[in-house]
Amino acid sequence: MKQVRGQAATGVPRPGGRSALMVGRSMLTQEFAVAGPFGDGPVAVTGFVHPERGPVDCPAAPLLAAWLWRVGGASAPVRTGPLRERLAAGPPGRGAAVLTAMTYHGPEGGCAGLAVAAPPAWRSRAAQAVRVWSAAVRTRRVLVPAAAPCAESTGPGLPCACAERAGAAARRFAAEGDEVFVVGGSGSGAREAWGDRGWTWVADARQARRVEPVDAQAVAFVLRPGTSVRSAAETVAVLRGRFPSLRGQHPDQWCYRADDREEAVSRAVSLSDVALLLGAEVLPRPSAVRCHRLGSLVDLLPGHVRAASTVALVDGTPEGQGGRDLLRALRGLGPVSVLRLRAASERAGSAATVPEGRRGDGSGSGPVPAAMDTGTM
């Protein structure tokens, strides 16, 4: 059993902080002889039993596998899996297959680490993979922006009440003879909720400048639920400028989930050393923070997070699966504190129920709110 302790095991100075030092002081890189079989390539180990430290969890194994494939020269994707054989404490022979492992004690007990089992031809590259990823091990925070649950949600799996109200307003306007502009794009959710009844979909200000209604005196708008109110404001302003008789859905019926999401993302990124953007996620505003776009966790490189004590994880993958996979891998690079940052827009008090414009809808009476009358949003 060949081993190196302390700073030499990581290849970099220990990061600061009491908890980080506790991890750094316990980091231990060792080599063990293993029987295999491994075929022609290495295996990034997801877990094994250390002869002295006991069970070792290795959730960052996919990162090592990806590195060995893309950087280490593997001709095919590298396998991951547990190593179940009992390890001997003696040093490996020159021609033996080897498990190269770095292990450390977590602040709450238990052991975690990085490990690659490899045939003799892969011994040096396996050791290099463990070494470069060990340099990224430290205690860190991960900030995960999350939109607050929709305040108008009627329950899991049921339609959002915002969508239902927007659809009802659109149908009401159409029944009264207006051509209805749906501001914010032609999202499938809106089409499914309302049905395609000849609405005019206006995605942005550029389309608002070109749209030509049949009767400019008989037009109305609703906001597509899920669109950003901030971005829709410009579109509505263009429509108002072109069509002074435009009336619209009351702001109490607008969906602010997208704006809340944007606010949470911006805050998480501003508080971080680096931002990891997964899938199709984009930043709502320019940022001076270093950002790395990842198709999946296998695109993460050691240099992306090596110096980062706080990481923003912005997930745009379907159902959030990519974010969960990446978060688990980050837990293999040292103790992690995960903070979910939320922003929630809440309506204060009641508001008029009459939609803006020329005609009442039978739901109430009273003046049109001044903000809507002047075109401000």
CSV table of C-alpha atoms in Angstrom, one decimal, residues 24-332:
chain,number,residue,atom,x,y,z
A,24,GLY,CA,-7.6,18.6,4.0
A,25,ARG,CA,-5.8,17.1,6.9
A,26,SER,CA,-7.5,13.8,6.5
A,27,MET,CA,-6.9,13.6,2.7
A,28,LEU,CA,-4.9,10.5,1.9
A,29,THR,CA,-3.9,9.2,-1.6
A,30,GLN,CA,-3.0,5.5,-1.8
A,31,GLU,CA,-2.5,2.7,-4.3
A,32,PHE,CA,-3.8,-0.9,-3.7
A,33,ALA,CA,-3.3,-4.0,-5.8
A,34,VAL,CA,-6.6,-5.3,-7.3
A,35,ALA,CA,-7.5,-8.4,-9.1
A,36,GLY,CA,-9.8,-7.0,-11.8
A,37,PRO,CA,-10.8,-8.0,-14.4
A,38,PHE,CA,-10.9,-4.6,-16.1
A,39,GLY,CA,-10.5,-5.5,-19.8
A,40,ASP,CA,-8.4,-2.9,-21.7
A,41,GLY,CA,-9.5,0.2,-19.8
A,42,PRO,CA,-10.0,1.8,-16.4
A,43,VAL,CA,-13.1,1.9,-14.2
A,44,ALA,CA,-14.1,5.0,-12.2
A,45,VAL,CA,-15.1,3.5,-8.9
A,46,THR,CA,-18.4,4.6,-7.2
A,47,GLY,CA,-17.6,3.0,-3.9
A,48,PHE,CA,-15.2,0.6,-2.2
A,49,VAL,CA,-14.2,-0.6,1.3
A,50,HIS,CA,-10.9,0.9,2.6
A,51,PRO,CA,-8.9,-1.6,4.6
A,52,GLU,CA,-8.6,0.9,7.5
A,53,ARG,CA,-11.2,3.6,6.9
A,54,GLY,CA,-14.1,1.4,6.0
A,55,PRO,CA,-16.8,2.1,3.3
A,56,VAL,CA,-15.9,5.0,1.0
A,57,ASP,CA,-18.5,6.7,-1.1
A,58,CYS,CA,-17.3,8.1,-4.5
A,59,PRO,CA,-20.2,10.1,-6.0
A,60,ALA,CA,-17.8,12.1,-8.3
A,61,ALA,CA,-17.0,8.9,-10.2
A,62,PRO,CA,-18.8,10.2,-13.4
A,63,LEU,CA,-16.5,13.2,-13.4
A,64,LEU,CA,-13.4,11.0,-13.4
A,65,ALA,CA,-14.8,8.7,-16.0
A,66,ALA,CA,-15.5,11.7,-18.3
A,67,TRP,CA,-12.0,13.1,-17.7
A,68,LEU,CA,-10.4,9.8,-18.6
A,69,TRP,CA,-12.4,9.6,-21.8
A,70,ARG,CA,-12.0,13.1,-23.0
A,71,VAL,CA,-8.6,14.1,-21.6
A,72,GLY,CA,-6.9,10.8,-20.5
A,73,GLY,CA,-7.1,9.3,-24.0
A,74,ALA,CA,-9.6,6.5,-23.5
A,75,SER,CA,-10.9,5.2,-26.8
A,76,ALA,CA,-14.4,4.6,-25.4
A,77,PRO,CA,-16.5,6.0,-22.5
A,78,VAL,CA,-15.1,4.8,-19.3
A,79,ARG,CA,-17.2,2.6,-17.1
A,80,THR,CA,-18.3,3.4,-13.5
A,81,GLY,CA,-19.2,1.0,-10.8
A,82,PRO,CA,-18.4,-0.3,-7.3
A,83,LEU,CA,-15.3,-2.2,-6.4
A,84,ARG,CA,-16.4,-5.2,-4.2
A,85,GLU,CA,-13.2,-7.1,-3.7
A,86,ARG,CA,-11.4,-6.9,-0.4
A,87,LEU,CA,-8.3,-4.7,-0.6
A,88,ALA,CA,-4.9,-5.9,0.8
A,89,ALA,CA,-2.8,-3.4,2.7
A,90,GLY,CA,0.4,-4.3,1.0
A,91,PRO,CA,2.0,-2.3,-1.9
A,92,PRO,CA,0.9,-3.3,-5.4
A,93,GLY,CA,3.4,-5.1,-7.6
A,94,ARG,CA,4.9,-3.5,-10.7
A,95,GLY,CA,2.7,-5.4,-13.2
A,96,ALA,CA,-0.4,-5.5,-11.1
A,97,ALA,CA,-3.7,-3.8,-11.7
A,98,VAL,CA,-4.1,-0.9,-9.3
A,99,LEU,CA,-6.7,1.0,-7.4
A,100,THR,CA,-5.6,4.6,-7.0
A,101,ALA,CA,-7.7,6.3,-4.4
A,102,MET,CA,-7.9,9.5,-2.5
A,103,THR,CA,-10.0,9.4,0.7
A,104,TYR,CA,-11.0,11.9,3.3
A,105,HIS,CA,-13.1,12.1,6.4
A,106,GLY,CA,-16.3,14.1,6.2
A,107,PRO,CA,-17.1,16.7,8.9
A,108,GLU,CA,-20.0,14.6,10.1
A,109,GLY,CA,-18.3,11.2,9.9
A,110,GLY,CA,-18.0,8.7,7.2
A,111,CYS,CA,-15.5,8.6,4.3
A,112,ALA,CA,-15.7,9.9,0.8
A,113,GLY,CA,-13.2,10.0,-2.0
A,114,LEU,CA,-12.1,9.6,-5.6
A,115,ALA,CA,-10.9,6.3,-7.0
A,116,VAL,CA,-10.0,4.7,-10.3
A,117,ALA,CA,-9.2,1.0,-10.8
A,118,ALA,CA,-7.0,0.3,-13.8
A,119,PRO,CA,-4.9,-2.3,-15.6
A,120,PRO,CA,-1.1,-1.7,-15.6
A,121,ALA,CA,-1.1,0.3,-18.9
A,122,TRP,CA,-3.5,2.8,-17.4
A,123,ARG,CA,-1.8,3.1,-14.0
A,124,SER,CA,-0.2,6.5,-14.6
A,125,ARG,CA,-3.3,8.1,-16.2
A,126,ALA,CA,-5.5,6.7,-13.4
A,127,ALA,CA,-3.3,8.3,-10.9
A,128,GLN,CA,-3.3,11.6,-12.9
A,129,ALA,CA,-7.2,11.6,-12.9
A,130,VAL,CA,-7.3,11.2,-9.1
A,131,ARG,CA,-4.6,13.9,-8.6
A,132,VAL,CA,-6.2,16.6,-10.8
A,133,TRP,CA,-9.7,16.1,-9.3
A,134,SER,CA,-8.3,15.9,-5.8
A,135,ALA,CA,-7.1,19.5,-6.4
A,136,ALA,CA,-10.7,20.5,-6.7
A,137,VAL,CA,-11.8,19.0,-3.3
A,138,ARG,CA,-12.8,21.5,-0.8
A,139,THR,CA,-15.7,22.6,1.4
A,140,ARG,CA,-18.1,24.7,-0.7
A,141,ARG,CA,-21.5,26.2,-0.9
A,142,VAL,CA,-23.8,25.4,-3.8
A,143,LEU,CA,-26.6,28.0,-4.4
A,144,VAL,CA,-29.5,26.6,-6.3
A,145,PRO,CA,-32.0,29.2,-7.6
A,146,ALA,CA,-35.6,27.9,-7.5
A,147,ALA,CA,-38.8,29.6,-8.5
A,148,ALA,CA,-41.3,29.6,-5.6
A,149,PRO,CA,-44.3,27.3,-6.1
A,150,CYS,CA,-46.9,29.1,-8.1
A,151,ALA,CA,-49.2,31.0,-5.7
A,152,GLU,CA,-52.1,30.3,-8.0
A,153,SER,CA,-51.4,26.6,-8.4
A,154,THR,CA,-54.5,24.5,-7.8
A,155,GLY,CA,-52.6,21.4,-6.8
A,156,PRO,CA,-50.0,18.9,-8.1
A,157,GLY,CA,-50.6,17.9,-11.7
A,158,LEU,CA,-53.5,20.3,-12.1
A,159,PRO,CA,-53.7,23.4,-14.4
A,160,CYS,CA,-52.3,26.7,-13.0
A,161,ALA,CA,-55.2,29.1,-12.1
A,162,CYS,CA,-53.2,31.9,-13.8
A,163,ALA,CA,-53.4,30.0,-17.1
A,164,GLU,CA,-57.1,29.3,-16.6
A,165,ARG,CA,-57.8,33.0,-15.8
A,166,ALA,CA,-55.8,34.2,-18.8
A,167,GLY,CA,-57.6,31.8,-21.0
A,168,ALA,CA,-61.0,32.9,-19.6
A,169,ALA,CA,-60.1,36.6,-20.2
A,170,ALA,CA,-59.0,35.8,-23.8
A,171,ARG,CA,-62.2,34.0,-24.6
A,172,ARG,CA,-64.3,36.8,-23.0
A,173,PHE,CA,-62.5,39.5,-25.1
A,174,ALA,CA,-63.0,37.4,-28.2
A,175,ALA,CA,-66.7,36.9,-27.5
A,176,GLU,CA,-67.1,40.7,-27.3
A,177,GLY,CA,-65.6,41.1,-30.8
A,178,ASP,CA,-61.9,41.8,-30.0
A,179,GLU,CA,-58.9,40.3,-31.7
A,180,VAL,CA,-56.8,38.9,-28.9
A,181,PHE,CA,-53.1,39.3,-28.7
A,182,VAL,CA,-51.4,36.7,-26.5
A,183,VAL,CA,-48.2,38.4,-25.4
A,184,GLY,CA,-45.2,36.2,-24.7
A,185,GLY,CA,-45.0,33.6,-27.4
A,186,SER,CA,-46.9,30.6,-28.5
A,187,GLY,CA,-46.1,28.3,-25.6
A,188,SER,CA,-47.6,24.8,-25.7
A,189,GLY,CA,-49.0,25.2,-22.2
A,190,ALA,CA,-51.2,28.1,-23.3
A,191,ARG,CA,-52.4,26.4,-26.4
A,192,GLU,CA,-53.3,23.3,-24.5
A,193,ALA,CA,-55.1,25.3,-21.7
A,194,TRP,CA,-57.1,27.5,-24.0
A,195,GLY,CA,-57.3,25.8,-27.3
A,196,ASP,CA,-56.2,27.5,-30.5
A,197,ARG,CA,-59.2,29.7,-31.3
A,198,GLY,CA,-57.5,32.1,-33.6
A,199,TRP,CA,-55.5,34.1,-31.0
A,200,THR,CA,-52.7,36.3,-32.4
A,201,TRP,CA,-49.5,35.3,-30.7
A,202,VAL,CA,-47.1,38.2,-30.1
A,203,ALA,CA,-43.8,36.9,-28.8
A,204,ASP,CA,-41.9,40.1,-28.5
A,205,ALA,CA,-41.6,43.8,-29.3
A,206,ARG,CA,-40.4,43.0,-32.8
A,207,GLN,CA,-43.6,41.1,-33.6
A,208,ALA,CA,-45.6,43.8,-31.9
A,209,ARG,CA,-44.3,46.4,-34.4
A,210,ARG,CA,-45.4,44.2,-37.3
A,211,VAL,CA,-48.8,42.8,-36.3
A,212,GLU,CA,-51.7,44.0,-38.3
A,213,PRO,CA,-55.2,43.4,-36.7
A,214,VAL,CA,-58.4,43.3,-38.8
A,215,ASP,CA,-59.8,46.2,-36.7
A,216,ALA,CA,-57.3,48.4,-34.8
A,217,GLN,CA,-60.2,49.7,-32.7
A,218,ALA,CA,-61.1,46.2,-31.4
A,219,VAL,CA,-58.0,44.7,-29.9
A,220,ALA,CA,-57.2,43.3,-26.5
A,221,PHE,CA,-54.2,41.5,-24.9
A,222,VAL,CA,-53.5,38.8,-22.3
A,223,LEU,CA,-50.1,37.7,-21.0
A,224,ARG,CA,-49.2,34.1,-21.6
A,225,PRO,CA,-48.7,32.4,-18.2
A,226,GLY,CA,-45.0,31.6,-17.7
A,227,THR,CA,-43.7,34.6,-19.7
A,228,SER,CA,-41.6,37.2,-18.0
A,229,VAL,CA,-43.7,40.3,-17.1
A,230,ARG,CA,-40.5,42.3,-17.3
A,231,SER,CA,-39.9,41.4,-20.9
A,232,ALA,CA,-43.6,41.5,-21.8
A,233,ALA,CA,-43.8,45.1,-20.6
A,234,GLU,CA,-41.9,46.3,-23.7
A,235,THR,CA,-44.1,44.3,-26.0
A,236,VAL,CA,-47.3,45.7,-24.4
A,237,ALA,CA,-45.9,49.3,-24.6
A,238,VAL,CA,-45.4,48.9,-28.4
A,239,LEU,CA,-48.9,47.5,-28.8
A,240,ARG,CA,-50.4,50.4,-26.8
A,241,GLY,CA,-48.5,53.0,-28.9
A,242,ARG,CA,-49.8,51.5,-32.1
A,243,PHE,CA,-53.4,50.7,-30.8
A,244,PRO,CA,-54.7,53.3,-28.3
A,245,SER,CA,-57.9,51.4,-27.9
A,246,LEU,CA,-56.1,48.3,-26.7
A,247,ARG,CA,-57.5,46.8,-23.5
A,248,GLY,CA,-56.0,44.1,-21.5
A,249,GLN,CA,-56.2,41.5,-18.8
A,250,HIS,CA,-55.9,42.8,-15.2
A,251,PRO,CA,-52.4,42.6,-13.7
A,252,ASP,CA,-53.8,40.6,-10.8
A,253,GLN,CA,-54.2,37.7,-13.2
A,254,TRP,CA,-50.7,37.8,-14.5
A,255,CYS,CA,-48.2,35.0,-13.7
A,256,TYR,CA,-45.0,36.2,-12.1
A,257,ARG,CA,-43.2,32.8,-11.9
A,258,ALA,CA,-40.8,33.6,-14.7
A,259,ASP,CA,-39.8,36.9,-13.1
A,260,ASP,CA,-39.3,35.2,-9.7
A,261,ARG,CA,-37.1,32.6,-11.4
A,262,GLU,CA,-35.0,35.3,-13.0
A,263,GLU,CA,-34.6,37.2,-9.7
A,264,ALA,CA,-33.5,34.0,-7.9
A,265,VAL,CA,-31.0,33.1,-10.7
A,266,SER,CA,-29.5,36.6,-10.7
A,267,ARG,CA,-29.2,36.6,-6.9
A,268,ALA,CA,-27.5,33.2,-6.8
A,269,VAL,CA,-25.0,34.1,-9.5
A,270,SER,CA,-24.2,37.4,-7.9
A,271,LEU,CA,-23.3,35.7,-4.6
A,272,SER,CA,-21.1,33.0,-6.3
A,273,ASP,CA,-17.5,32.6,-7.4
A,274,VAL,CA,-18.6,30.7,-10.5
A,275,ALA,CA,-21.9,29.7,-12.1
A,276,LEU,CA,-22.6,26.4,-13.8
A,277,LEU,CA,-25.4,26.7,-16.4
A,278,LEU,CA,-27.0,23.3,-17.3
A,279,GLY,CA,-29.0,22.6,-20.4
A,280,ALA,CA,-30.7,25.5,-22.1
A,281,GLU,CA,-30.6,27.8,-19.1
A,282,VAL,CA,-29.5,31.3,-19.8
A,283,LEU,CA,-28.7,34.2,-17.4
A,284,PRO,CA,-31.5,36.8,-17.4
A,285,ARG,CA,-29.0,39.6,-17.0
A,286,PRO,CA,-25.3,40.1,-17.8
A,287,SER,CA,-23.0,39.1,-15.0
A,288,ALA,CA,-19.3,39.6,-14.2
A,289,VAL,CA,-19.2,36.2,-12.5
A,290,ARG,CA,-17.4,33.5,-14.5
A,291,CYS,CA,-20.0,31.1,-16.1
A,292,HIS,CA,-19.6,27.7,-17.6
A,293,ARG,CA,-22.3,26.2,-19.8
A,294,LEU,CA,-22.6,22.4,-19.4
A,295,GLY,CA,-24.6,20.1,-21.6
A,296,SER,CA,-24.4,17.6,-18.7
A,297,LEU,CA,-22.2,16.9,-15.7
A,298,VAL,CA,-19.6,15.1,-17.9
A,299,ASP,CA,-18.7,18.6,-19.3
A,300,LEU,CA,-17.5,19.8,-15.9
A,301,LEU,CA,-13.7,20.1,-15.7
A,302,PRO,CA,-11.6,20.4,-12.5
A,303,GLY,CA,-10.6,24.0,-13.3
A,304,HIS,CA,-14.3,25.1,-13.4
A,305,VAL,CA,-14.6,24.7,-9.6
A,306,ARG,CA,-11.1,24.3,-8.2
A,307,ALA,CA,-10.9,27.8,-6.7
A,308,ALA,CA,-14.6,28.2,-6.1
A,309,SER,CA,-15.9,28.2,-2.5
A,310,THR,CA,-19.4,29.2,-3.7
A,311,VAL,CA,-21.0,27.8,-6.8
A,312,ALA,CA,-24.3,28.7,-8.5
A,313,LEU,CA,-26.0,25.7,-10.1
A,314,VAL,CA,-28.5,27.0,-12.6
A,315,ASP,CA,-30.4,24.0,-14.0
A,316,GLY,CA,-32.4,24.1,-17.3
A,317,THR,CA,-32.6,20.4,-17.9
A,318,PRO,CA,-36.0,18.6,-18.1
A,319,GLU,CA,-37.4,17.8,-14.7
A,320,GLY,CA,-34.2,19.1,-13.1
A,321,GLN,CA,-32.5,15.7,-13.5
A,322,GLY,CA,-29.2,17.2,-14.7
A,323,GLY,CA,-29.0,19.5,-11.7
A,324,ARG,CA,-29.6,16.5,-9.3
A,325,ASP,CA,-26.8,14.5,-11.0
A,326,LEU,CA,-24.4,17.4,-10.9
A,327,LEU,CA,-25.1,18.2,-7.3
A,328,ARG,CA,-24.4,14.6,-6.3
A,329,ALA,CA,-21.1,14.7,-8.2
A,330,LEU,CA,-20.2,18.0,-6.4
A,331,ARG,CA,-20.8,16.2,-3.1
A,332,GLY,CA,-17.9,13.9,-4.1
